[in-house]
CSV table of C-alpha atoms and ligand atoms in Angstrom, one decimal:
chain,number,residue,atom,x,y,z
X,624,MET,CA,-23.2,6.4,-20.8
X,625,LYS,CA,-20.8,9.5,-20.6
X,626,CYS,CA,-18.7,10.9,-17.6
X,627,ASP,CA,-15.8,13.1,-17.0
X,628,VAL,CA,-13.3,10.5,-15.8
X,629,ALA,CA,-13.9,6.9,-16.2
X,630,ILE,CA,-12.2,5.1,-13.2
X,631,VAL,CA,-11.3,1.5,-13.3
X,632,GLY,CA,-11.0,-0.1,-9.8
X,633,ALA,CA,-12.6,0.8,-6.2
X,634,GLY,CA,-9.5,0.4,-4.1
X,635,PRO,CA,-8.0,3.0,-2.2
X,636,SER,CA,-6.8,4.6,-5.3
X,637,GLY,CA,-9.7,4.5,-7.2
X,638,LEU,CA,-12.3,5.9,-4.4
X,639,ILE,CA,-10.2,8.4,-3.4
X,640,LEU,CA,-9.6,9.9,-6.7
X,641,ALA,CA,-13.6,9.6,-7.3
X,642,HIS,CA,-14.3,11.4,-4.0
X,643,LEU,CA,-11.5,14.2,-4.9
X,644,LEU,CA,-13.2,14.7,-8.3
X,645,ARG,CA,-16.7,14.7,-6.9
X,646,GLN,CA,-15.4,17.1,-4.4
X,647,ALA,CA,-14.6,19.4,-7.3
X,648,GLY,CA,-17.9,19.0,-9.0
X,649,LEU,CA,-16.7,16.8,-11.6
X,650,GLU,CA,-18.5,13.5,-12.7
X,651,PRO,CA,-16.6,10.3,-12.4
X,652,VAL,CA,-17.7,6.8,-12.7
X,653,VAL,CA,-16.0,4.0,-11.0
X,654,LEU,CA,-16.2,0.5,-12.6
X,655,GLU,CA,-15.2,-2.3,-10.2
X,656,ARG,CA,-15.0,-6.1,-11.1
X,657,ARG,CA,-15.5,-7.4,-7.6
X,658,SER,CA,-18.6,-6.9,-5.2
X,659,LYS,CA,-18.4,-4.4,-2.4
X,660,ASP,CA,-18.2,-7.2,0.2
X,661,TYR,CA,-15.2,-8.6,-1.4
X,662,VAL,CA,-13.2,-5.3,-1.6
X,663,LEU,CA,-14.4,-4.6,2.0
X,664,SER,CA,-12.9,-8.3,3.2
X,665,ARG,CA,-9.5,-7.5,1.8
X,666,ILE,CA,-6.9,-7.2,4.4
X,667,ARG,CA,-4.2,-5.2,4.0
X,668,ALA,CA,-1.4,-3.0,5.7
X,669,GLY,CA,-2.6,-0.2,7.9
X,670,VAL,CA,0.0,2.7,8.6
X,671,LEU,CA,-0.9,5.9,7.3
X,672,GLU,CA,1.3,8.8,6.7
X,673,LYS,CA,0.5,12.4,7.7
X,674,THR,CA,-0.1,13.3,3.9
X,675,THR,CA,-2.8,10.6,4.0
X,676,THR,CA,-4.4,11.3,7.1
X,677,ASN,CA,-4.6,14.8,5.9
X,678,LEU,CA,-6.2,13.9,2.4
X,679,LEU,CA,-8.6,12.0,4.2
X,680,GLU,CA,-9.4,15.1,6.4
X,681,ARG,CA,-9.6,17.1,3.2
X,682,LEU,CA,-12.3,14.7,2.1
X,683,ASN,CA,-14.2,15.2,5.5
X,684,LEU,CA,-13.5,11.2,6.0
X,685,ALA,CA,-11.4,11.4,8.8
X,686,ASP,CA,-14.0,11.0,11.7
X,687,ARG,CA,-13.7,7.3,12.6
X,688,MET,CA,-9.8,7.4,11.7
X,689,HIS,CA,-9.3,9.9,14.6
X,690,ALA,CA,-11.7,7.9,16.9
X,691,GLU,CA,-10.4,4.6,16.5
X,692,GLY,CA,-6.9,4.8,14.8
X,693,LEU,CA,-4.0,4.8,17.0
X,694,VAL,CA,-1.3,7.5,16.6
X,695,HIS,CA,2.1,5.8,16.9
X,696,GLU,CA,4.9,8.3,17.7
X,697,GLY,CA,7.6,5.5,17.1
X,698,PHE,CA,8.3,1.9,16.1
X,699,HIS,CA,11.1,-0.6,16.8
X,700,LEU,CA,13.6,-2.6,14.7
X,701,ALA,CA,14.8,-5.7,16.3
X,702,ASP,CA,18.2,-7.3,15.7
X,703,GLY,CA,17.2,-10.8,17.2
X,704,GLU,CA,18.0,-9.5,20.7
X,705,LYS,CA,17.4,-6.1,21.5
X,706,LEU,CA,14.7,-3.6,20.4
X,707,ILE,CA,16.1,-0.4,18.7
X,708,ARG,CA,13.5,2.4,19.0
X,709,ILE,CA,13.1,4.8,16.0
X,710,ASP,CA,11.3,7.8,18.0
X,711,LEU,CA,9.3,9.3,15.2
X,712,ALA,CA,8.1,12.3,17.4
X,713,GLU,CA,11.6,13.4,18.9
X,714,LEU,CA,13.3,13.0,15.3
X,715,THR,CA,10.9,14.3,13.0
X,716,GLY,CA,8.2,16.1,15.1
X,717,SER,CA,5.5,14.1,13.3
X,718,SER,CA,3.8,10.7,13.8
X,719,VAL,CA,2.1,7.9,11.9
X,720,MET,CA,-1.7,6.6,12.1
X,721,VAL,CA,-2.3,2.9,12.5
X,722,TYR,CA,-5.5,2.4,10.9
X,723,GLY,CA,-6.3,-0.6,8.7
X,724,GLN,CA,-6.6,-0.1,5.1
X,725,SER,CA,-10.2,-2.1,5.4
X,726,GLU,CA,-11.3,0.6,7.6
X,727,VAL,CA,-10.3,3.2,5.1
X,728,GLN,CA,-11.7,1.3,2.4
X,729,ARG,CA,-15.2,1.2,4.5
X,730,ASP,CA,-15.0,5.0,5.1
X,731,LEU,CA,-14.6,5.7,1.4
X,732,ILE,CA,-17.2,3.4,0.2
X,733,ASP,CA,-19.8,4.3,3.3
X,734,ALA,CA,-19.8,8.1,1.7
X,735,ILE,CA,-20.6,6.9,-1.6
X,736,PRO,CA,-24.0,7.5,-1.8
X,737,ALA,CA,-24.2,10.8,0.2
X,738,ARG,CA,-21.5,12.3,-2.2
X,739,GLY,CA,-23.2,11.1,-5.3
X,740,VAL,CA,-20.2,9.0,-6.6
X,741,GLU,CA,-21.4,6.3,-9.1
X,742,VAL,CA,-19.8,3.1,-8.7
X,743,VAL,CA,-20.8,-0.1,-10.8
X,744,TRP,CA,-19.8,-3.1,-8.5
X,745,GLU,CA,-19.2,-6.4,-10.5
X,746,ALA,CA,-18.6,-4.9,-13.5
X,747,ASP,CA,-17.3,-7.8,-16.1
X,748,ASP,CA,-15.2,-8.1,-19.1
X,749,VAL,CA,-13.8,-4.3,-18.8
X,750,ALA,CA,-11.9,-3.3,-22.0
X,751,LEU,CA,-10.4,-0.2,-22.8
X,752,HIS,CA,-10.7,1.4,-26.4
X,753,ASP,CA,-9.0,4.3,-28.1
X,754,VAL,CA,-7.0,5.7,-25.2
X,755,ASP,CA,-4.6,7.4,-27.5
X,756,SER,CA,-7.6,9.6,-28.6
X,757,ASP,CA,-9.5,12.6,-26.9
X,758,ALA,CA,-12.5,10.2,-26.8
X,759,PRO,CA,-11.5,7.2,-25.1
X,760,ARG,CA,-14.4,4.7,-24.1
X,761,ILE,CA,-14.8,1.6,-21.6
X,762,THR,CA,-17.0,-1.6,-22.8
X,763,TYR,CA,-18.0,-3.8,-19.7
X,764,SER,CA,-20.8,-6.1,-19.0
X,765,LYS,CA,-23.3,-6.2,-15.8
X,766,ASN,CA,-25.5,-9.2,-15.3
X,767,GLY,CA,-24.7,-10.4,-18.6
X,768,THR,CA,-25.6,-7.1,-20.4
X,769,SER,CA,-23.1,-5.1,-22.4
X,770,HIS,CA,-22.7,-1.4,-21.6
X,771,THR,CA,-20.4,1.4,-22.9
X,772,LEU,CA,-19.0,4.1,-20.9
X,773,GLU,CA,-17.6,7.3,-22.7
X,774,ALA,CA,-15.1,9.7,-20.9
X,775,ARG,CA,-12.8,12.4,-21.4
X,776,PHE,CA,-10.1,10.5,-19.6
X,777,ILE,CA,-9.5,7.1,-18.0
X,778,ALA,CA,-7.9,6.7,-14.7
X,779,GLY,CA,-6.5,3.2,-14.2
X,780,CYS,CA,-6.9,2.4,-10.7
X,781,ASP,CA,-7.2,-1.6,-11.1
X,782,GLY,CA,-3.9,-2.8,-9.1
X,783,PHE,CA,-1.2,-4.9,-10.5
X,784,HIS,CA,-3.4,-7.6,-12.5
X,785,GLY,CA,-6.0,-5.2,-14.0
X,786,PRO,CA,-6.2,-4.5,-17.7
X,787,CYS,CA,-5.2,-0.7,-17.6
X,788,ARG,CA,-1.4,-0.9,-17.3
X,789,LYS,CA,-2.0,-3.6,-20.2
X,790,ALA,CA,-3.6,-1.2,-22.6
X,791,ILE,CA,-0.5,0.8,-22.9
X,792,PRO,CA,1.6,-0.5,-25.7
X,793,GLU,CA,4.9,-2.5,-24.7
X,794,THR,CA,7.2,-0.1,-27.1
X,795,VAL,CA,5.7,2.8,-25.1
X,796,GLY,CA,6.4,1.5,-21.4
X,797,VAL,CA,9.5,0.6,-19.5
X,798,THR,CA,9.1,-2.0,-16.5
X,799,HIS,CA,11.5,-2.0,-13.6
X,800,GLU,CA,11.0,-5.1,-11.5
X,801,ARG,CA,12.5,-7.0,-8.4
X,802,VAL,CA,11.0,-10.4,-7.1
X,803,TYR,CA,12.1,-11.3,-3.6
X,804,PRO,CA,12.9,-15.0,-2.9
X,805,PHE,CA,10.4,-15.3,0.0
X,806,GLY,CA,7.0,-13.9,1.1
X,807,TRP,CA,5.2,-13.2,4.3
X,808,LEU,CA,3.0,-15.6,6.2
X,809,GLY,CA,0.2,-13.2,8.2
X,810,ILE,CA,-2.0,-14.0,10.9
X,811,LEU,CA,-4.7,-11.8,12.3
X,812,ALA,CA,-6.0,-12.7,16.0
X,813,ASP,CA,-8.0,-11.2,18.4
X,814,VAL,CA,-5.7,-10.7,21.2
X,815,PRO,CA,-3.6,-7.6,22.5
X,816,PRO,CA,-0.6,-6.7,20.6
X,817,CYS,CA,2.7,-7.6,22.3
X,818,ASP,CA,3.7,-4.3,22.0
X,819,ASP,CA,2.3,-0.5,22.1
X,820,GLU,CA,4.4,0.0,18.6
X,821,LEU,CA,5.2,-2.1,15.7
X,822,ILE,CA,8.2,-4.0,15.8
X,823,TYR,CA,10.4,-5.2,12.4
X,824,ALA,CA,12.5,-8.0,13.6
X,825,ASN,CA,15.6,-9.4,11.6
X,826,HIS,CA,16.4,-12.8,13.0
X,827,ALA,CA,18.6,-15.6,11.7
X,828,ASN,CA,15.2,-17.6,11.3
X,829,GLY,CA,14.0,-15.0,8.9
X,830,PHE,CA,12.2,-11.6,9.5
X,831,ALA,CA,9.1,-11.0,11.8
X,832,LEU,CA,6.5,-8.2,12.1
X,833,ALA,CA,4.5,-7.2,15.0
X,834,SER,CA,1.4,-5.1,14.1
X,835,MET,CA,-2.0,-4.5,15.0
X,836,ARG,CA,-5.3,-3.2,14.3
X,837,SER,CA,-6.6,-2.2,17.6
X,838,ALA,CA,-5.8,-2.7,21.5
X,839,THR,CA,-7.5,-6.0,21.1
X,840,ARG,CA,-6.6,-7.5,17.4
X,841,SER,CA,-3.1,-8.0,16.4
X,842,ARG,CA,-1.4,-8.8,13.0
X,843,TYR,CA,1.8,-10.4,12.7
X,844,TYR,CA,3.9,-12.0,9.9
X,845,ILE,CA,6.9,-14.2,9.1
X,846,GLN,CA,9.1,-14.6,6.5
X,847,ALA,CA,8.2,-17.8,4.8
X,848,PRO,CA,9.0,-19.3,1.2
X,849,VAL,CA,6.1,-18.2,-1.3
X,850,ASP,CA,5.1,-21.6,-1.9
X,851,THR,CA,4.6,-22.6,1.7
X,852,ASN,CA,1.6,-24.8,2.3
X,853,LEU,CA,-0.4,-23.1,4.9
X,854,ASP,CA,-1.6,-26.5,6.4
X,855,GLU,CA,2.2,-27.0,7.6
X,856,TRP,CA,1.7,-23.9,9.7
X,857,PRO,CA,-0.9,-24.3,12.6
X,858,ASP,CA,-1.5,-21.5,14.7
X,859,GLU,CA,0.8,-22.6,17.6
X,860,ARG,CA,3.8,-23.1,15.1
X,861,ILE,CA,3.4,-19.5,13.7
X,862,TRP,CA,3.2,-18.3,17.6
X,863,ASP,CA,6.4,-20.4,18.5
X,864,GLU,CA,8.1,-18.8,15.6
X,865,LEU,CA,7.1,-15.1,16.3
X,866,ALA,CA,8.3,-15.7,20.1
X,867,VAL,CA,11.7,-16.7,18.8
X,868,ARG,CA,12.1,-14.1,16.1
X,869,LEU,CA,10.6,-11.1,18.1
X,870,GLY,CA,13.5,-11.8,20.4
X,871,PRO,CA,13.2,-12.2,24.4
X,872,GLU,CA,11.7,-9.0,25.2
X,873,ALA,CA,8.9,-8.7,22.9
X,874,GLY,CA,8.5,-12.3,22.1
X,875,GLY,CA,7.8,-13.0,25.9
X,876,ARG,CA,5.1,-10.5,25.6
X,877,ILE,CA,2.9,-12.5,22.9
X,878,THR,CA,-0.7,-13.3,24.0
X,879,ARG,CA,-1.7,-16.1,21.7
X,880,GLY,CA,-4.9,-16.8,20.5
X,881,ALA,CA,-6.9,-18.6,17.5
X,882,SER,CA,-6.3,-17.0,14.3
X,883,ILE,CA,-8.9,-15.4,12.3
X,884,GLU,CA,-7.1,-15.0,8.9
X,885,LYS,CA,-3.8,-16.6,7.6
X,886,SER,CA,-2.3,-15.9,4.3
X,887,ILE,CA,0.8,-15.9,2.4
X,888,ALA,CA,1.9,-13.0,0.3
X,889,PRO,CA,4.7,-12.4,-2.2
X,890,LEU,CA,7.1,-9.7,-2.2
X,891,ARG,CA,8.1,-7.4,-5.0
X,892,SER,CA,9.3,-4.2,-6.2
X,893,PHE,CA,7.8,-3.0,-9.5
X,894,VAL,CA,7.7,0.2,-11.3
X,895,PHE,CA,5.8,0.7,-14.5
X,896,GLU,CA,6.7,4.0,-16.6
X,897,PRO,CA,5.5,6.5,-18.0
X,898,MET,CA,2.1,6.4,-15.9
X,899,ARG,CA,0.5,8.2,-18.7
X,900,HIS,CA,-0.6,7.2,-22.4
X,901,GLY,CA,-2.8,9.6,-24.2
X,902,SER,CA,-5.8,9.9,-22.3
X,903,LEU,CA,-5.1,7.0,-19.7
X,904,PHE,CA,-3.5,7.9,-16.6
X,905,LEU,CA,-2.2,4.9,-14.1
X,906,ALA,CA,-2.5,5.5,-10.4
X,907,GLY,CA,-1.5,3.0,-7.1
X,908,ASP,CA,-0.7,-0.4,-7.9
X,909,SER,CA,-1.7,-0.5,-11.4
X,910,ALA,CA,1.8,1.5,-12.2
X,911,HIS,CA,3.9,0.3,-8.8
X,912,ILE,CA,4.2,-2.2,-6.2
X,913,VAL,CA,6.5,-2.0,-3.0
X,914,PRO,CA,7.4,-4.9,-0.6
X,915,PRO,CA,5.2,-4.2,2.2
X,916,THR,CA,8.1,-3.7,4.7
X,917,GLY,CA,7.4,0.1,5.7
X,918,ALA,CA,3.6,0.1,4.5
X,919,LYS,CA,4.3,2.5,1.6
X,920,GLY,CA,1.6,0.9,-0.8
X,921,LEU,CA,-1.6,2.8,0.4
X,922,ASN,CA,0.3,6.0,1.1
X,923,LEU,CA,1.9,6.1,-2.7
X,924,ALA,CA,-1.8,5.4,-3.7
X,925,ALA,CA,-2.9,8.2,-2.1
X,926,SER,CA,-0.2,10.7,-3.3
X,927,ASP,CA,-0.6,9.4,-7.0
X,928,VAL,CA,-4.3,10.4,-6.6
X,929,THR,CA,-3.5,13.5,-5.1
X,930,TYR,CA,-1.2,14.7,-8.0
X,931,LEU,CA,-3.9,13.3,-10.6
X,932,SER,CA,-6.9,14.9,-9.1
X,933,ASP,CA,-4.9,18.2,-9.1
X,934,ALA,CA,-4.1,17.6,-12.5
X,935,LEU,CA,-7.5,16.6,-13.9
X,936,ILE,CA,-9.2,19.6,-11.9
X,937,ALA,CA,-7.0,22.2,-13.2
X,938,TRP,CA,-7.5,20.6,-16.9
X,939,PHE,CA,-11.5,20.6,-16.4
X,940,LYS,CA,-11.7,24.1,-14.7
X,941,GLN,CA,-8.9,26.1,-16.2
X,942,GLY,CA,-8.1,24.0,-19.4
X,943,ASP,CA,-4.7,23.5,-18.3
X,944,GLN,CA,-2.8,21.0,-20.1
X,945,ASN,CA,0.6,21.3,-18.3
X,946,ALA,CA,-0.4,19.5,-15.1
X,947,LEU,CA,-1.5,16.7,-16.7
X,948,ASP,CA,1.8,16.7,-18.9
X,949,GLY,CA,3.7,16.6,-15.9
X,950,TYR,CA,1.6,14.1,-13.7
X,951,SER,CA,4.0,11.0,-14.3
X,952,SER,CA,7.1,12.7,-13.8
X,953,ARG,CA,5.8,14.3,-10.6
X,954,ALA,CA,4.4,11.1,-9.2
X,955,LEU,CA,7.3,9.1,-10.1
X,956,ALA,CA,9.7,11.2,-8.3
X,957,ARG,CA,7.8,10.5,-5.0
X,958,ILE,CA,6.9,6.8,-6.1
X,959,TRP,CA,11.0,6.4,-6.5
X,960,LYS,CA,11.9,7.3,-3.4
X,961,SER,CA,9.1,5.1,-1.4
X,962,GLU,CA,10.4,2.0,-3.6
X,963,ARG,CA,13.9,2.8,-2.4
X,964,PHE,CA,13.0,2.9,1.3
X,965,SER,CA,10.8,-0.3,0.9
X,966,TRP,CA,13.6,-2.1,-0.7
X,967,TYR,CA,16.1,-0.8,1.8
X,968,LEU,CA,14.1,-1.8,4.7
X,969,THR,CA,13.3,-5.2,3.1
X,970,SER,CA,16.8,-5.9,2.4
X,971,LEU,CA,18.2,-4.8,5.8
X,972,MET,CA,15.4,-7.1,8.0
X,973,HIS,CA,15.3,-10.4,5.9
X,974,GLN,CA,17.1,-13.6,5.4
X,975,PHE,CA,18.0,-14.0,1.9
X,976,PRO,CA,19.1,-17.6,0.4
X,977,GLU,CA,21.9,-16.1,-1.7
X,978,HIS,CA,23.4,-14.1,1.3
X,979,SER,CA,26.8,-15.3,2.6
X,980,SER,CA,28.0,-14.3,5.9
X,981,PHE,CA,29.2,-10.9,4.5
X,982,GLU,CA,25.9,-9.7,3.7
X,983,ARG,CA,24.8,-11.1,7.1
X,984,GLU,CA,27.3,-9.1,8.8
X,985,MET,CA,26.8,-6.1,6.7
X,986,GLN,CA,23.1,-6.2,8.1
X,987,ARG,CA,24.2,-6.7,11.6
X,988,ALA,CA,26.7,-3.8,11.4
X,989,GLU,CA,24.0,-1.3,9.8
X,990,LEU,CA,21.6,-2.3,12.8
X,991,ASP,CA,24.3,-1.5,15.3
X,992,TYR,CA,25.1,1.9,13.6
X,993,ILE,CA,21.4,2.6,13.4
X,994,ALA,CA,21.1,1.8,17.1
X,995,ASN,CA,23.9,4.1,17.8
X,996,SER,CA,23.7,6.9,15.5
X,997,ARG,CA,21.0,9.5,15.8
X,998,ALA,CA,21.8,10.7,11.9
X,999,ALA,CA,20.8,7.2,10.8
X,1000,ARG,CA,17.7,6.9,13.0
X,1001,GLU,CA,16.6,10.3,11.6
X,1002,SER,CA,17.0,9.2,8.0
X,1003,ILE,CA,14.6,6.2,8.7
X,1004,ALA,CA,12.1,8.1,10.5
X,1005,GLU,CA,11.8,10.9,7.8
X,1006,ASN,CA,11.1,8.2,5.4
X,1007,TYR,CA,8.6,6.3,7.6
X,1008,ILE,CA,6.5,9.3,8.3
X,1009,GLY,CA,6.4,10.0,4.7
X,1010,LEU,CA,8.4,12.4,2.4
X,1011,PRO,CA,6.6,15.3,1.3
X,1012,LEU,CA,4.2,15.9,-1.3
D,288,APR,N1,-12.2,-4.6,-14.0
D,288,APR,C1,-12.3,-3.4,-12.9
D,288,APR,N2,-11.7,-3.6,-11.7
D,288,APR,C2,-10.8,-4.3,-11.6
D,288,APR,C3,-10.3,-5.1,-12.7
D,288,APR,C4,-10.9,-4.9,-13.7
D,288,APR,N3,-10.6,-5.8,-14.9
D,288,APR,N4,-8.9,-5.6,-12.1
D,288,APR,C5,-8.9,-5.3,-11.0
D,288,APR,N5,-9.9,-4.5,-10.8
D,288,APR,C6,-9.9,-3.9,-9.2
D,288,APR,C7,-9.7,-4.7,-8.1
D,288,APR,O1,-10.6,-5.8,-8.0
D,288,APR,C8,-9.2,-3.9,-7.0
D,288,APR,O2,-10.7,-3.6,-6.3
D,288,APR,O3,-9.0,-2.8,-9.2
D,288,APR,C9,-9.1,-2.4,-7.5
D,288,APR,C10,-7.5,-2.0,-7.2
D,288,APR,O4,-7.3,-2.1,-5.9
D,288,APR,P1,-6.0,-2.5,-5.3
D,288,APR,O5,-5.6,-3.5,-5.4
D,288,APR,O6,-6.3,-2.0,-4.0
D,288,APR,O7,-5.1,-1.1,-5.6
D,288,APR,P2,-4.9,0.4,-5.3
D,288,APR,O8,-6.2,0.9,-5.2
D,288,APR,O9,-4.0,0.9,-6.3
D,288,APR,O10,-4.4,0.4,-3.9
D,288,APR,C11,-3.2,0.3,-3.5
D,288,APR,O11,-3.9,-0.7,-1.7
D,288,APR,O12,-4.1,-2.9,-2.6
D,288,APR,C12,-3.5,-2.2,-1.7
D,288,APR,O13,-1.2,-3.0,-1.5
D,288,APR,C13,-2.0,-1.9,-2.1
D,288,APR,O14,-1.8,-0.8,-0.3
D,288,APR,C14,-1.9,-0.4,-1.7
D,288,APR,C15,-2.9,0.1,-2.1
D,289,PHB,C1,0.0,-4.5,8.7
D,289,PHB,O1,-0.3,-4.0,9.8
D,289,PHB,O2,-0.6,-5.1,8.3
D,289,PHB,C2,1.6,-3.7,8.4
D,289,PHB,C3,1.9,-3.0,9.2
D,289,PHB,C4,3.3,-2.4,8.7
D,289,PHB,C5,3.9,-2.9,7.8
D,289,PHB,C6,3.3,-4.1,7.0
D,289,PHB,C7,2.2,-4.3,7.1
D,289,PHB,O3,5.2,-2.6,7.3
């Protein structure tokens, strides 16, 4: 089989890229290790920047988002007692869209047949060959039969654990990494949210986040050790802890209910550069990870593939090599700023085991500064709604 661009991974990066390339008349093929149902069942952050909603509009994939998504004109930081509102609308004239990543993923998958995007689900043993040549290939197997996919370019949209980044020789790339000494214990429940807006709380017991999927479905998180045994956290214990950490006002408004999902996720900051080697281009989680504080992961995936599709289309349509040559540095300029903001918000809002009273006082003073300084709130708001492309 032959195609213009072989895309490894059918997460948000891979599918948005495939739709963008199809819209321009190119022929991508997507290879995904998992089944369609598995990909649809993954639960992840759901705060979309304007640049991401614009992109979905450009793809004519935004109808359900506009019908069911929630426009948020602000969010809160909590310091254990009071709520500090970051008024996005007033500070930036903009807003964010709360729409779960699973829903974005469903919209992308539902449009596959009508748009003529080819996706091979449950493609096993994906291996990249000759990526430093003009004729790269991917071998894979499906239902026990071996196949070869020839392409002019390969897009590595295969997430943090996929094979594409590993196909770049270690001597060529540089890794920057910070692993945080805690994780997020998440709970999803069919109960109304405790507030109309998201609340990120810094509490002596640890961070907490109140988020939502709809007016009747809530998503909450608490900071917990990565090796936490979920059996030790029955629902009631999580609700009790959320009520304390979110502070008296929001904590008192929590509606409790049975969890429909419960999981623990590690927190990591990670960047691999450059995001290109020969005919292979990395996009999304395959090249970078942000901790979820600020919900930048999906938005960064969307900006990467916007840059990458522009560059690939310029190459195929005009023979322009410059855009492809500039892809990695263009994408990294935005990535590093989102890395900074995610790291900053993580550092500000969590309890770190190595912190002394000095660092805790620094957090307290910074939250007090944010509460009383429009300039500080404006800077947070500008980053939260998303920096320009
Ligand atoms: N062969 C084929 N596909 C693979 C392989 C492989 N060997 N390894 C991984 N994949 C697939 C995964 O199954 C997954 O569906 O690549 C896809 C990568 O998707 P994501 O992990 O969602 O990464 P990305 O599309 O870059 O999206 C980034 O989504 O995952 C969140 O937190 C992340 O919000 C961020 C955004
Ligand atoms: C979520 O709803 O899952 C969510 C929201 C905001 C974040 C992280 C996760 O910063």
